[in-house]
Coordinates of N, CA, C and O and ligand atoms in Angstrom, one line a residue:
M43 N -70.4 -140.2 -64.1 CA -69.8 -139.2 -63.0 C -70.7 -137.5 -63.8 O -70.4 -137.5 -65.5
H44 N -71.1 -137.0 -63.3 CA -71.6 -135.8 -64.0 C -70.4 -134.7 -64.1 O -69.0 -134.7 -63.7
Q45 N -70.2 -134.0 -65.3 CA -69.5 -133.0 -66.0 C -70.3 -131.8 -66.5 O -71.1 -132.2 -67.9
N46 N -69.6 -130.8 -66.9 CA -70.3 -129.7 -67.7 C -69.2 -130.0 -69.1 O -68.3 -130.1 -68.5
G47 N -70.4 -129.7 -69.9 CA -69.5 -130.0 -70.9 C -68.6 -128.3 -71.6 O -69.4 -127.4 -70.7
F48 N -67.7 -128.2 -72.4 CA -67.3 -127.3 -72.9 C -66.6 -127.2 -74.4 O -67.0 -128.1 -74.8
I49 N -66.3 -126.2 -75.0 CA -65.9 -126.3 -76.4 C -64.8 -125.8 -76.5 O -64.3 -124.9 -76.2
L50 N -63.9 -126.6 -77.4 CA -62.4 -125.8 -77.9 C -62.9 -126.3 -79.2 O -62.8 -127.0 -80.0
W51 N -62.4 -124.6 -79.0 CA -62.8 -124.3 -80.9 C -61.2 -124.2 -81.3 O -60.3 -122.8 -81.1
F52 N -60.8 -125.1 -82.1 CA -59.6 -124.9 -82.9 C -59.6 -123.8 -84.3 O -60.9 -124.3 -84.8
T53 N -59.3 -123.2 -84.6 CA -59.0 -122.2 -85.5 C -57.7 -122.2 -86.5 O -56.7 -121.8 -85.7
G54 N -57.4 -122.1 -87.3 CA -56.2 -121.8 -88.3 C -56.0 -122.2 -89.4 O -57.1 -122.5 -90.2
L55 N -54.3 -121.7 -90.1 CA -54.8 -122.6 -91.3 C -54.6 -123.9 -91.7 O -54.4 -124.4 -90.8
S56 N -54.7 -124.2 -93.0 CA -54.4 -125.8 -93.1 C -53.4 -126.3 -93.0 O -51.9 -125.9 -93.0
G57 N -53.2 -127.3 -92.1 CA -51.6 -127.7 -91.8 C -51.3 -126.8 -90.7 O -50.1 -127.9 -90.0
A58 N -51.9 -126.1 -90.2 CA -51.4 -125.9 -88.9 C -51.1 -126.6 -87.7 O -50.5 -127.0 -86.9
G59 N -52.2 -128.3 -87.3 CA -52.3 -128.9 -86.8 C -53.2 -129.0 -86.0 O -53.5 -130.0 -85.1
K60 N -54.6 -128.4 -86.4 CA -55.9 -128.4 -86.2 C -56.6 -129.7 -85.3 O -56.7 -130.3 -84.3
S61 N -56.5 -130.1 -86.4 CA -56.7 -132.1 -86.5 C -55.8 -132.6 -85.3 O -56.5 -133.6 -84.8
T62 N -54.8 -132.6 -86.0 CA -53.9 -133.5 -85.1 C -54.2 -132.7 -83.3 O -53.9 -134.0 -82.5
L63 N -54.4 -131.9 -83.3 CA -54.7 -131.6 -82.0 C -55.8 -132.1 -81.3 O -55.5 -132.7 -80.4
A64 N -56.8 -131.5 -82.2 CA -57.6 -132.8 -81.6 C -57.9 -134.4 -81.4 O -58.4 -134.7 -80.4
T65 N -57.2 -135.1 -82.5 CA -56.9 -136.1 -82.4 C -56.0 -136.2 -81.1 O -56.2 -137.6 -80.1
Y66 N -55.3 -135.9 -80.8 CA -54.0 -135.8 -79.5 C -55.1 -135.5 -78.3 O -54.6 -136.7 -77.2
L67 N -55.9 -135.0 -78.7 CA -56.2 -134.2 -76.3 C -57.5 -135.2 -76.4 O -57.6 -135.7 -75.5
A68 N -58.0 -135.7 -77.7 CA -59.5 -136.3 -77.3 C -59.1 -137.8 -75.9 O -59.6 -137.4 -75.3
P69 N -58.1 -138.7 -76.3 CA -58.3 -139.5 -75.3 C -57.8 -138.8 -74.3 O -57.7 -139.7 -72.8
K70 N -56.9 -138.0 -74.1 CA -56.4 -137.5 -72.7 C -57.5 -136.7 -72.1 O -57.6 -137.1 -70.7
L71 N -58.3 -136.5 -72.8 CA -59.3 -135.6 -71.8 C -60.8 -136.9 -71.3 O -61.2 -137.3 -70.2
K72 N -60.3 -138.0 -72.4 CA -61.6 -139.1 -71.8 C -60.8 -139.9 -71.1 O -61.5 -140.2 -69.8
E73 N -59.6 -139.7 -70.9 CA -58.8 -140.5 -69.2 C -59.4 -139.6 -68.0 O -59.7 -140.1 -67.2
R74 N -59.5 -138.3 -68.4 CA -60.1 -137.5 -67.2 C -61.5 -137.5 -67.2 O -62.4 -137.1 -66.5
G75 N -62.6 -138.4 -67.8 CA -63.7 -138.7 -67.5 C -64.5 -137.8 -68.4 O -65.8 -138.0 -68.0
C76 N -63.9 -137.4 -69.2 CA -64.6 -136.4 -70.4 C -65.1 -137.0 -70.9 O -64.7 -138.1 -71.6
K77 N -67.0 -137.0 -71.8 CA -67.2 -137.6 -72.5 C -66.6 -136.2 -73.8 O -66.8 -135.5 -73.5
V78 N -66.1 -137.1 -75.3 CA -65.7 -135.9 -76.1 C -66.5 -136.3 -77.6 O -66.3 -137.5 -77.7
E79 N -66.8 -135.5 -78.1 CA -66.6 -135.5 -79.7 C -65.7 -134.6 -80.3 O -65.8 -133.3 -80.2
I80 N -65.6 -134.9 -81.0 CA -64.8 -133.5 -82.4 C -65.6 -134.0 -83.6 O -66.1 -134.6 -84.4
L81 N -65.5 -132.1 -83.6 CA -66.7 -132.1 -85.2 C -64.9 -131.6 -85.8 O -64.7 -130.2 -85.7
D82 N -64.5 -132.4 -87.2 CA -63.9 -132.2 -88.1 C -64.1 -131.4 -89.1 O -65.0 -132.4 -89.9
G83 N -63.5 -130.7 -90.0 CA -63.7 -129.4 -90.9 C -64.2 -130.6 -92.0 O -65.4 -130.5 -92.2
D84 N -63.3 -131.6 -91.9 CA -63.2 -132.4 -93.3 C -64.4 -133.3 -93.0 O -65.3 -133.6 -93.8
E85 N -64.8 -133.9 -92.0 CA -66.1 -135.3 -91.8 C -67.0 -134.0 -92.0 O -68.0 -135.0 -92.2
V86 N -66.8 -132.9 -91.1 CA -68.2 -132.7 -91.2 C -68.6 -132.3 -92.7 O -69.8 -132.3 -93.1
R87 N -68.0 -131.4 -93.5 CA -68.1 -131.6 -94.8 C -68.8 -132.9 -95.9 O -68.8 -132.7 -96.7
E88 N -68.0 -133.9 -95.2 CA -69.2 -135.0 -95.7 C -69.8 -135.3 -95.3 O -70.8 -136.3 -96.0
N89 N -70.9 -135.1 -94.1 CA -72.0 -135.6 -93.4 C -72.6 -134.4 -93.9 O -73.8 -133.8 -94.8
L90 N -72.5 -134.0 -92.6 CA -73.5 -132.6 -91.8 C -73.4 -131.1 -93.4 O -74.9 -130.5 -93.3
S91 N -71.9 -131.0 -93.9 CA -72.2 -130.0 -94.7 C -72.0 -130.4 -96.3 O -71.3 -129.4 -96.8
K92 N -72.7 -131.2 -96.0 CA -72.1 -131.8 -97.7 C -72.8 -131.4 -99.4 O -74.2 -130.9 -98.5
G93 N -72.2 -131.0 -100.0 CA -72.7 -130.2 -100.9 C -72.2 -128.7 -100.6 O -72.8 -127.6 -102.0
L94 N -72.0 -128.1 -99.4 CA -71.4 -127.1 -99.3 C -70.2 -126.6 -99.7 O -69.1 -127.5 -100.1
G95 N -69.9 -125.4 -100.6 CA -68.5 -125.0 -101.2 C -67.5 -123.8 -100.1 O -68.1 -124.2 -98.8
F96 N -67.4 -123.2 -100.6 CA -66.3 -122.1 -100.3 C -66.2 -120.9 -100.2 O -65.8 -120.1 -100.5
S97 N -67.9 -120.3 -100.8 CA -67.5 -119.0 -100.6 C -67.8 -118.4 -99.3 O -67.9 -119.1 -98.5
K98 N -67.8 -117.3 -99.2 CA -68.3 -116.4 -97.5 C -69.0 -117.4 -97.2 O -69.0 -117.5 -96.3
E99 N -70.6 -117.3 -98.0 CA -71.4 -117.8 -97.3 C -71.9 -119.1 -97.4 O -71.6 -119.9 -95.9
D100 N -71.0 -119.8 -97.6 CA -71.0 -121.6 -97.8 C -70.4 -121.8 -95.9 O -70.3 -122.6 -95.5
R101 N -69.1 -120.7 -96.2 CA -68.3 -121.6 -95.0 C -69.0 -120.7 -94.1 O -68.8 -122.1 -92.8
D102 N -69.7 -119.1 -94.1 CA -70.4 -119.4 -92.6 C -71.5 -120.5 -92.1 O -71.3 -120.7 -91.1
T103 N -72.4 -121.0 -93.1 CA -73.2 -121.7 -93.0 C -72.2 -123.2 -92.2 O -72.9 -123.8 -91.4
N104 N -71.6 -123.8 -92.6 CA -71.2 -124.3 -92.5 C -70.1 -124.3 -90.9 O -70.2 -124.9 -90.1
I105 N -69.8 -122.7 -90.6 CA -69.1 -122.7 -89.1 C -70.4 -122.9 -88.4 O -70.4 -123.2 -87.3
R106 N -71.9 -122.5 -88.8 CA -72.9 -121.9 -88.0 C -73.3 -123.4 -87.8 O -73.9 -123.8 -86.6
R107 N -73.5 -124.1 -88.7 CA -73.6 -125.8 -88.2 C -72.9 -126.3 -86.9 O -73.3 -126.9 -86.2
I108 N -71.6 -126.0 -87.8 CA -70.6 -127.1 -86.1 C -70.6 -126.2 -85.0 O -70.8 -126.9 -83.7
G109 N -71.0 -124.9 -85.0 CA -71.9 -124.3 -83.7 C -72.9 -125.1 -83.2 O -72.5 -124.9 -81.5
Y110 N -73.3 -124.6 -84.2 CA -75.2 -125.6 -83.2 C -74.8 -127.0 -82.9 O -75.4 -126.9 -81.4
V111 N -74.2 -127.7 -83.4 CA -73.9 -128.8 -82.9 C -72.3 -129.2 -81.8 O -73.2 -129.7 -80.5
A112 N -72.2 -128.0 -81.8 CA -71.0 -127.7 -80.5 C -71.9 -128.0 -79.1 O -71.6 -127.9 -78.0
Y113 N -72.5 -126.5 -79.8 CA -74.0 -125.9 -78.5 C -74.6 -127.5 -78.0 O -74.8 -127.3 -76.4
L114 N -74.9 -127.9 -79.2 CA -75.9 -129.0 -78.1 C -74.9 -130.2 -77.2 O -75.7 -130.6 -76.4
L115 N -74.2 -130.6 -78.2 CA -73.2 -131.4 -77.2 C -72.9 -130.5 -75.7 O -73.0 -132.0 -74.7
A116 N -72.1 -129.6 -76.0 CA -71.9 -129.1 -74.7 C -72.7 -128.9 -73.9 O -72.4 -129.6 -72.2
R117 N -74.3 -128.6 -74.0 CA -75.3 -128.5 -73.3 C -75.7 -130.8 -72.7 O -76.4 -130.6 -71.3
N118 N -75.6 -131.2 -73.5 CA -75.4 -132.6 -73.0 C -74.3 -133.0 -72.2 O -74.0 -133.7 -71.4
G119 N -73.5 -132.6 -71.7 CA -72.0 -132.7 -70.7 C -71.1 -133.1 -71.7 O -70.1 -133.6 -70.8
C120 N -71.0 -132.7 -73.0 CA -69.7 -133.5 -73.8 C -68.7 -132.4 -73.9 O -69.2 -131.4 -73.8
V121 N -67.8 -132.7 -73.9 CA -66.6 -132.2 -74.4 C -66.5 -131.9 -76.1 O -66.1 -133.3 -76.9
S122 N -67.0 -130.5 -76.7 CA -67.0 -130.7 -78.5 C -65.3 -129.8 -78.6 O -65.1 -128.9 -78.2
I123 N -64.8 -130.7 -79.4 CA -63.9 -130.5 -80.0 C -63.7 -129.6 -81.5 O -64.1 -130.7 -82.3
T124 N -63.7 -128.8 -82.0 CA -64.1 -128.4 -83.4 C -63.0 -128.4 -84.2 O -62.0 -127.8 -83.2
A125 N -63.4 -128.7 -85.0 CA -61.3 -128.5 -85.8 C -61.9 -128.2 -87.2 O -61.5 -129.0 -88.5
A126 N -62.0 -126.9 -87.3 CA -62.3 -126.5 -88.8 C -61.6 -125.2 -88.7 O -61.2 -124.3 -88.0
F127 N -61.6 -124.7 -90.6 CA -60.2 -123.5 -90.2 C -61.4 -122.3 -89.8 O -60.8 -121.5 -88.6
S128 N -62.7 -122.3 -89.9 CA -63.2 -121.1 -89.3 C -62.8 -119.7 -89.7 O -62.2 -119.2 -88.9
P129 N -62.6 -119.8 -90.5 CA -61.3 -118.0 -90.9 C -62.0 -116.7 -90.8 O -61.0 -115.7 -90.7
Y130 N -63.8 -116.8 -90.6 CA -63.8 -115.4 -90.0 C -64.4 -115.1 -89.0 O -65.2 -116.2 -88.0
R131 N -64.0 -114.1 -88.6 CA -63.7 -113.7 -86.7 C -65.4 -113.8 -86.8 O -65.3 -114.2 -85.2
E132 N -66.0 -112.8 -87.2 CA -67.6 -112.7 -86.9 C -68.1 -113.9 -86.5 O -68.8 -113.9 -85.6
I133 N -68.2 -115.1 -87.5 CA -69.1 -115.9 -87.4 C -68.4 -116.8 -86.1 O -68.9 -117.3 -85.4
R134 N -66.6 -117.1 -85.5 CA -66.6 -117.6 -84.9 C -66.8 -117.1 -83.0 O -67.4 -117.0 -83.0
D135 N -67.0 -115.7 -83.6 CA -67.5 -115.2 -81.9 C -69.2 -115.1 -82.1 O -69.7 -115.4 -80.7
E136 N -70.1 -115.3 -82.9 CA -71.2 -115.3 -83.1 C -71.0 -117.6 -82.3 O -72.2 -117.3 -81.4
C137 N -70.7 -118.0 -82.4 CA -70.6 -119.4 -82.4 C -70.2 -119.6 -80.8 O -70.8 -119.9 -79.8
R138 N -69.4 -118.4 -80.5 CA -69.6 -118.2 -78.8 C -70.4 -117.5 -77.9 O -70.9 -118.1 -77.0
K139 N -71.2 -116.7 -78.6 CA -72.0 -116.2 -78.6 C -73.5 -116.9 -77.9 O -74.2 -117.2 -76.7
I140 N -73.9 -118.3 -79.0 CA -74.6 -119.2 -78.2 C -74.1 -120.1 -77.8 O -75.1 -121.2 -77.5
A141 N -73.0 -120.3 -77.2 CA -72.2 -121.5 -77.0 C -73.4 -122.0 -75.6 O -73.5 -123.1 -75.5
Q142 N -73.4 -121.4 -74.9 CA -74.0 -121.3 -73.4 C -73.4 -122.3 -72.8 O -73.8 -123.0 -71.9
A143 N -72.1 -122.3 -73.1 CA -70.5 -123.1 -72.3 C -69.5 -122.6 -72.3 O -69.6 -121.6 -73.2
P144 N -68.3 -123.3 -71.6 CA -67.3 -122.0 -71.5 C -66.7 -122.5 -73.4 O -66.8 -123.7 -73.5
F145 N -66.6 -121.1 -73.6 CA -66.1 -121.1 -75.3 C -64.1 -121.0 -75.4 O -63.8 -120.0 -75.2
I146 N -63.2 -122.2 -75.8 CA -62.1 -121.7 -75.3 C -61.7 -121.9 -77.4 O -61.1 -122.9 -77.6
E147 N -61.3 -120.3 -77.2 CA -61.0 -120.5 -78.6 C -59.9 -120.7 -78.9 O -58.5 -119.6 -77.6
I148 N -58.5 -121.4 -79.5 CA -57.6 -122.1 -79.6 C -57.1 -121.3 -81.3 O -57.6 -122.4 -81.6
F149 N -56.1 -120.6 -81.0 CA -55.7 -119.9 -82.5 C -53.9 -121.4 -82.8 O -53.4 -120.9 -81.6
V150 N -54.4 -121.9 -83.7 CA -53.5 -122.6 -83.9 C -52.5 -121.8 -84.6 O -52.7 -121.9 -86.2
D151 N -51.6 -121.1 -84.3 CA -50.4 -120.3 -85.3 C -49.4 -120.9 -85.6 O -48.1 -120.6 -84.8
A152 N -49.7 -121.3 -86.9 CA -48.1 -121.9 -87.7 C -48.3 -120.8 -88.4 O -49.3 -120.2 -89.6
P153 N -47.2 -120.3 -89.0 CA -46.7 -118.8 -90.0 C -47.1 -119.8 -91.1 O -46.4 -121.1 -91.9
L154 N -47.9 -118.9 -92.4 CA -48.5 -119.7 -93.7 C -46.8 -120.1 -94.6 O -46.7 -121.7 -95.1
D155 N -45.6 -120.1 -94.3 CA -44.6 -120.2 -94.9 C -43.8 -121.9 -94.3 O -43.7 -122.5 -95.5
V156 N -44.8 -121.5 -93.2 CA -44.5 -122.8 -92.2 C -45.4 -124.5 -93.1 O -44.4 -125.6 -93.0
V157 N -46.8 -123.6 -92.8 CA -47.4 -124.4 -93.3 C -47.6 -125.0 -94.9 O -47.5 -126.6 -95.6
E158 N -46.9 -124.3 -95.8 CA -47.3 -123.8 -97.1 C -45.6 -125.2 -97.2 O -45.9 -126.1 -98.8
A159 N -44.6 -125.3 -96.6 CA -43.4 -126.3 -96.9 C -43.4 -127.3 -96.3 O -43.9 -128.4 -96.8
R160 N -44.8 -127.4 -95.3 CA -45.3 -128.8 -95.5 C -46.0 -129.6 -96.1 O -46.2 -130.7 -96.2
D161 N -47.2 -129.0 -96.6 CA -48.3 -129.2 -97.7 C -48.6 -130.4 -97.4 O -48.6 -130.9 -98.0
T162 N -49.1 -130.9 -96.2 CA -49.6 -131.8 -95.5 C -50.3 -133.4 -96.9 O -50.1 -134.0 -97.1
K163 N -51.4 -132.5 -97.1 CA -52.3 -132.3 -98.2 C -52.1 -132.5 -99.7 O -52.8 -132.2 -100.5
G164 N -51.1 -131.7 -100.1 CA -50.5 -131.1 -101.1 C -51.4 -130.2 -102.0 O -51.5 -129.9 -102.6
L165 N -52.3 -129.1 -100.9 CA -53.3 -128.3 -100.9 C -52.8 -127.2 -101.6 O -53.4 -126.5 -102.5
Y166 N -51.7 -126.8 -100.7 CA -51.3 -125.0 -100.8 C -50.7 -125.3 -102.9 O -50.6 -124.1 -103.5
K167 N -50.2 -126.1 -102.9 CA -49.7 -126.5 -104.2 C -50.2 -126.3 -105.4 O -50.6 -125.7 -106.0
K168 N -52.0 -126.8 -105.1 CA -52.7 -126.7 -105.9 C -53.3 -125.3 -106.4 O -53.7 -124.8 -107.0
A169 N -53.1 -124.8 -104.8 CA -54.1 -123.7 -104.4 C -53.0 -122.7 -105.2 O -52.9 -121.8 -106.3
R170 N -51.4 -122.6 -104.9 CA -50.5 -121.8 -106.1 C -50.8 -121.6 -107.8 O -50.8 -120.5 -108.0
A171 N -51.1 -123.3 -107.9 CA -51.2 -123.3 -109.8 C -52.5 -122.9 -109.7 O -52.8 -123.0 -110.8
G172 N -53.3 -122.1 -109.0 CA -54.9 -122.2 -109.3 C -55.6 -123.5 -109.8 O -56.5 -122.8 -110.0
I173 N -55.5 -124.2 -109.5 CA -56.3 -125.7 -110.0 C -57.5 -125.6 -108.4 O -58.7 -126.1 -108.5
I174 N -56.7 -125.6 -106.8 CA -57.7 -124.9 -106.0 C -58.3 -123.6 -106.0 O -57.3 -122.5 -105.5
K175 N -59.6 -123.3 -106.3 CA -59.7 -121.9 -106.0 C -60.3 -121.5 -104.2 O -60.8 -122.2 -103.6
Q176 N -59.7 -119.9 -104.6 CA -60.2 -119.6 -102.8 C -59.9 -120.1 -102.0 O -60.5 -120.8 -100.7
F177 N -58.3 -120.3 -101.6 CA -58.2 -121.6 -100.5 C -57.5 -120.4 -99.5 O -56.8 -119.5 -100.0
T178 N -58.1 -120.7 -98.1 CA -57.8 -119.8 -96.9 C -56.7 -119.4 -96.6 O -55.5 -120.6 -97.2
G179 N -55.9 -118.5 -97.1 CA -54.6 -117.6 -96.7 C -53.8 -117.7 -97.6 O -52.6 -117.2 -97.6
I180 N -54.2 -118.0 -99.0 CA -53.3 -118.3 -100.2 C -54.6 -117.4 -101.2 O -53.9 -115.8 -101.5
S181 N -55.8 -117.5 -101.3 CA -56.5 -116.8 -102.5 C -58.3 -116.6 -101.4 O -58.9 -116.1 -102.2
D182 N -58.0 -116.6 -100.1 CA -59.2 -116.8 -99.5 C -58.8 -116.1 -98.3 O -57.5 -116.2 -97.8
P183 N -59.3 -114.7 -97.9 CA -59.2 -114.5 -96.0 C -58.8 -115.7 -95.1 O -59.5 -116.4 -95.1
Y184 N -58.2 -115.2 -94.1 CA -57.9 -115.6 -92.6 C -57.8 -114.7 -91.7 O -56.9 -114.3 -91.9
E185 N -58.8 -114.5 -90.9 CA -58.8 -113.4 -90.0 C -58.7 -114.3 -88.8 O -59.3 -114.7 -88.0
P186 N -57.4 -113.9 -87.8 CA -56.5 -114.6 -87.0 C -57.8 -113.6 -85.8 O -58.0 -112.6 -85.6
P187 N -57.6 -114.7 -84.5 CA -58.6 -114.3 -83.3 C -57.5 -113.1 -82.8 O -56.7 -112.8 -83.1
H188 N -58.0 -112.5 -82.5 CA -57.8 -111.0 -81.5 C -57.4 -111.8 -79.9 O -56.5 -110.7 -79.7
K189 N -58.5 -112.1 -79.3 CA -58.4 -112.7 -78.3 C -58.8 -114.3 -78.0 O -59.5 -114.5 -77.3
A190 N -57.8 -114.8 -78.3 CA -58.0 -116.4 -78.4 C -57.3 -116.5 -76.9 O -56.9 -116.0 -76.4
E191 N -58.5 -117.8 -76.1 CA -57.9 -118.3 -74.6 C -56.5 -118.6 -74.9 O -56.0 -118.6 -73.9
I192 N -56.2 -119.3 -75.7 CA -55.1 -119.7 -76.4 C -54.1 -119.8 -77.1 O -54.9 -119.8 -78.5
V193 N -53.6 -119.9 -77.1 CA -52.5 -119.4 -78.6 C -51.5 -120.8 -79.0 O -50.6 -121.2 -77.7
V194 N -51.5 -121.8 -79.5 CA -50.1 -122.4 -80.0 C -49.7 -122.1 -81.2 O -50.2 -122.1 -82.1
K195 N -48.0 -122.5 -81.1 CA -47.5 -121.9 -82.0 C -47.2 -123.4 -82.6 O -45.6 -123.2 -81.6
T196 N -47.8 -124.1 -83.4 CA -47.0 -125.6 -83.8 C -46.2 -125.2 -84.8 O -45.5 -126.5 -85.2
G197 N -45.3 -124.2 -85.0 CA -44.3 -124.0 -86.2 C -43.3 -124.2 -85.4 O -42.0 -125.1 -85.3
D198 N -42.9 -124.0 -83.6 CA -42.2 -123.8 -83.0 C -42.5 -125.1 -82.3 O -41.2 -125.9 -81.2
E199 N -43.5 -125.4 -81.6 CA -43.9 -126.7 -80.3 C -44.1 -127.4 -81.0 O -44.1 -127.6 -82.1
S200 N -43.8 -128.6 -79.9 CA -43.9 -130.1 -80.0 C -45.9 -130.2 -79.7 O -45.9 -129.2 -79.4
I201 N -46.3 -131.3 -80.4 CA -47.7 -131.2 -80.3 C -48.1 -131.8 -78.9 O -48.8 -131.1 -77.8
E202 N -46.6 -132.4 -77.7 CA -47.3 -132.6 -76.5 C -47.0 -131.1 -76.0 O -47.6 -131.0 -74.5
E203 N -45.8 -130.2 -76.3 CA -46.1 -128.6 -75.3 C -47.4 -127.9 -75.8 O -48.5 -127.4 -75.1
S204 N -47.9 -127.9 -77.4 CA -49.1 -127.3 -77.6 C -50.1 -128.0 -76.4 O -50.9 -127.4 -75.7
A205 N -50.4 -129.5 -76.5 CA -51.3 -130.1 -76.1 C -51.0 -129.5 -74.3 O -52.6 -129.7 -73.4
G206 N -50.2 -130.0 -74.3 CA -50.1 -129.5 -72.8 C -50.5 -128.2 -72.1 O -51.3 -128.2 -70.4
K207 N -50.2 -127.0 -72.5 CA -50.9 -125.6 -72.4 C -52.0 -125.5 -72.4 O -52.8 -125.1 -71.3
I208 N -52.8 -126.0 -73.4 CA -53.8 -126.7 -73.3 C -55.0 -126.9 -71.8 O -55.7 -126.5 -71.5
L209 N -54.2 -128.5 -71.7 CA -54.3 -129.1 -70.5 C -54.4 -128.0 -69.4 O -55.7 -128.0 -68.2
K210 N -53.3 -127.5 -69.5 CA -53.0 -126.8 -67.8 C -53.8 -125.7 -68.1 O -54.4 -125.5 -66.8
Y211 N -54.6 -124.9 -69.4 CA -55.3 -124.0 -69.1 C -56.4 -124.3 -68.5 O -57.3 -123.8 -67.8
L212 N -57.0 -125.4 -68.9 CA -58.2 -126.4 -68.6 C -58.2 -126.8 -67.2 O -59.6 -127.0 -66.3
S213 N -56.9 -126.7 -66.5 CA -57.0 -127.6 -65.0 C -56.8 -126.3 -64.6 O -57.5 -126.2 -63.5
A214 N -56.4 -124.8 -65.0 CA -56.3 -124.0 -64.5 C -58.1 -123.0 -63.8 O -58.3 -122.6 -62.7
K215 N -58.9 -123.5 -65.1 CA -60.0 -123.2 -65.1 C -61.0 -124.3 -64.8 O -62.4 -124.1 -65.0
T216 N -60.6 -125.0 -64.3 CA -61.5 -126.2 -62.8 C -61.9 -126.6 -64.3 O -63.6 -127.2 -63.7
L217 N -62.3 -126.4 -65.7 CA -63.0 -127.7 -66.5 C -62.3 -129.2 -66.5 O -63.4 -129.9 -66.8
I218 N -61.0 -129.5 -66.0 CA -60.9 -130.6 -66.1 C -60.2 -130.7 -65.3 O -59.6 -129.4 -64.1
R219 N -60.1 -131.7 -64.1 CA -59.2 -132.4 -63.0 C -58.0 -133.4 -63.4 O -57.6 -133.9 -64.6
Ligands
ADX164 S1 -63.9 -123.8 -93.6 O1 -63.4 -122.2 -93.8 O2 -65.4 -123.7 -94.1 O3 -63.7 -123.7 -92.5 P1 -63.5 -126.3 -93.2 O4 -62.3 -126.5 -92.7 O5 -65.0 -126.6 -92.6 O6 -63.4 -125.2 -94.1 O7 -62.9 -127.1 -94.8 C1 -61.4 -126.9 -95.2 C2 -61.0 -128.2 -96.0 O8 -62.1 -128.3 -97.2 C3 -59.7 -128.6 -96.3 O9 -59.0 -129.3 -94.9 C4 -59.6 -128.8 -97.6 O10 -59.4 -130.1 -97.4 C5 -60.9 -128.5 -98.3 N1 -60.9 -127.9 -99.3 C6 -61.1 -127.8 -100.4 N2 -61.3 -126.7 -101.4 C7 -60.8 -125.2 -100.2 C8 -60.6 -124.3 -100.2 N3 -60.5 -123.5 -101.5 N4 -60.2 -123.5 -98.8 C9 -60.4 -124.0 -98.2 N5 -60.5 -125.6 -98.0 C10 -60.6 -126.2 -98.9

């Protein structure tokens, strides 16, 4: 089946639910006949961006790489789902510009106190203790989108609700059936 690619660009703090939502959505999109690839921050940093750190420069390089691969995949009819912090607005906008495919920015909006209380990976504790430096949201900036296509409030919504919002948006835009 012919299908046009698009990009679902998740952005948000650690523990907000970017990867969880990406993983939850992928099979739902496949059921609808989409080809899907997930570009997850942690995984990209093990491969494509191995050796990069967390300075602004390295983060920008990492995000530009993700944006470029997302563009290549979308160009080939694939749904690219990205799940990296992507903390800088300007670089996200740059990825949007090169996409040449529908670029749906999804702000995974969970308050810092909520994600910090969850601390699923124990990273916030380490960041507060100064063991991890330049940690996004604690000792490094996070710039929330001004005009994300979709905002999901994972502090209040269930994963089904957040995913439902996204699927509804995609149907309304006739990107999926
Ligand atoms: S981004 O800023 O370049 O978009 P990315 O999503 O790829 O970040 O990587 C974030 C992951 O790197 C986190 O899930 C965490 O496991 C790890 N990490 C290690 N050090 C840091 C740090 N200082 N800030 C943010 N994430 C870090």
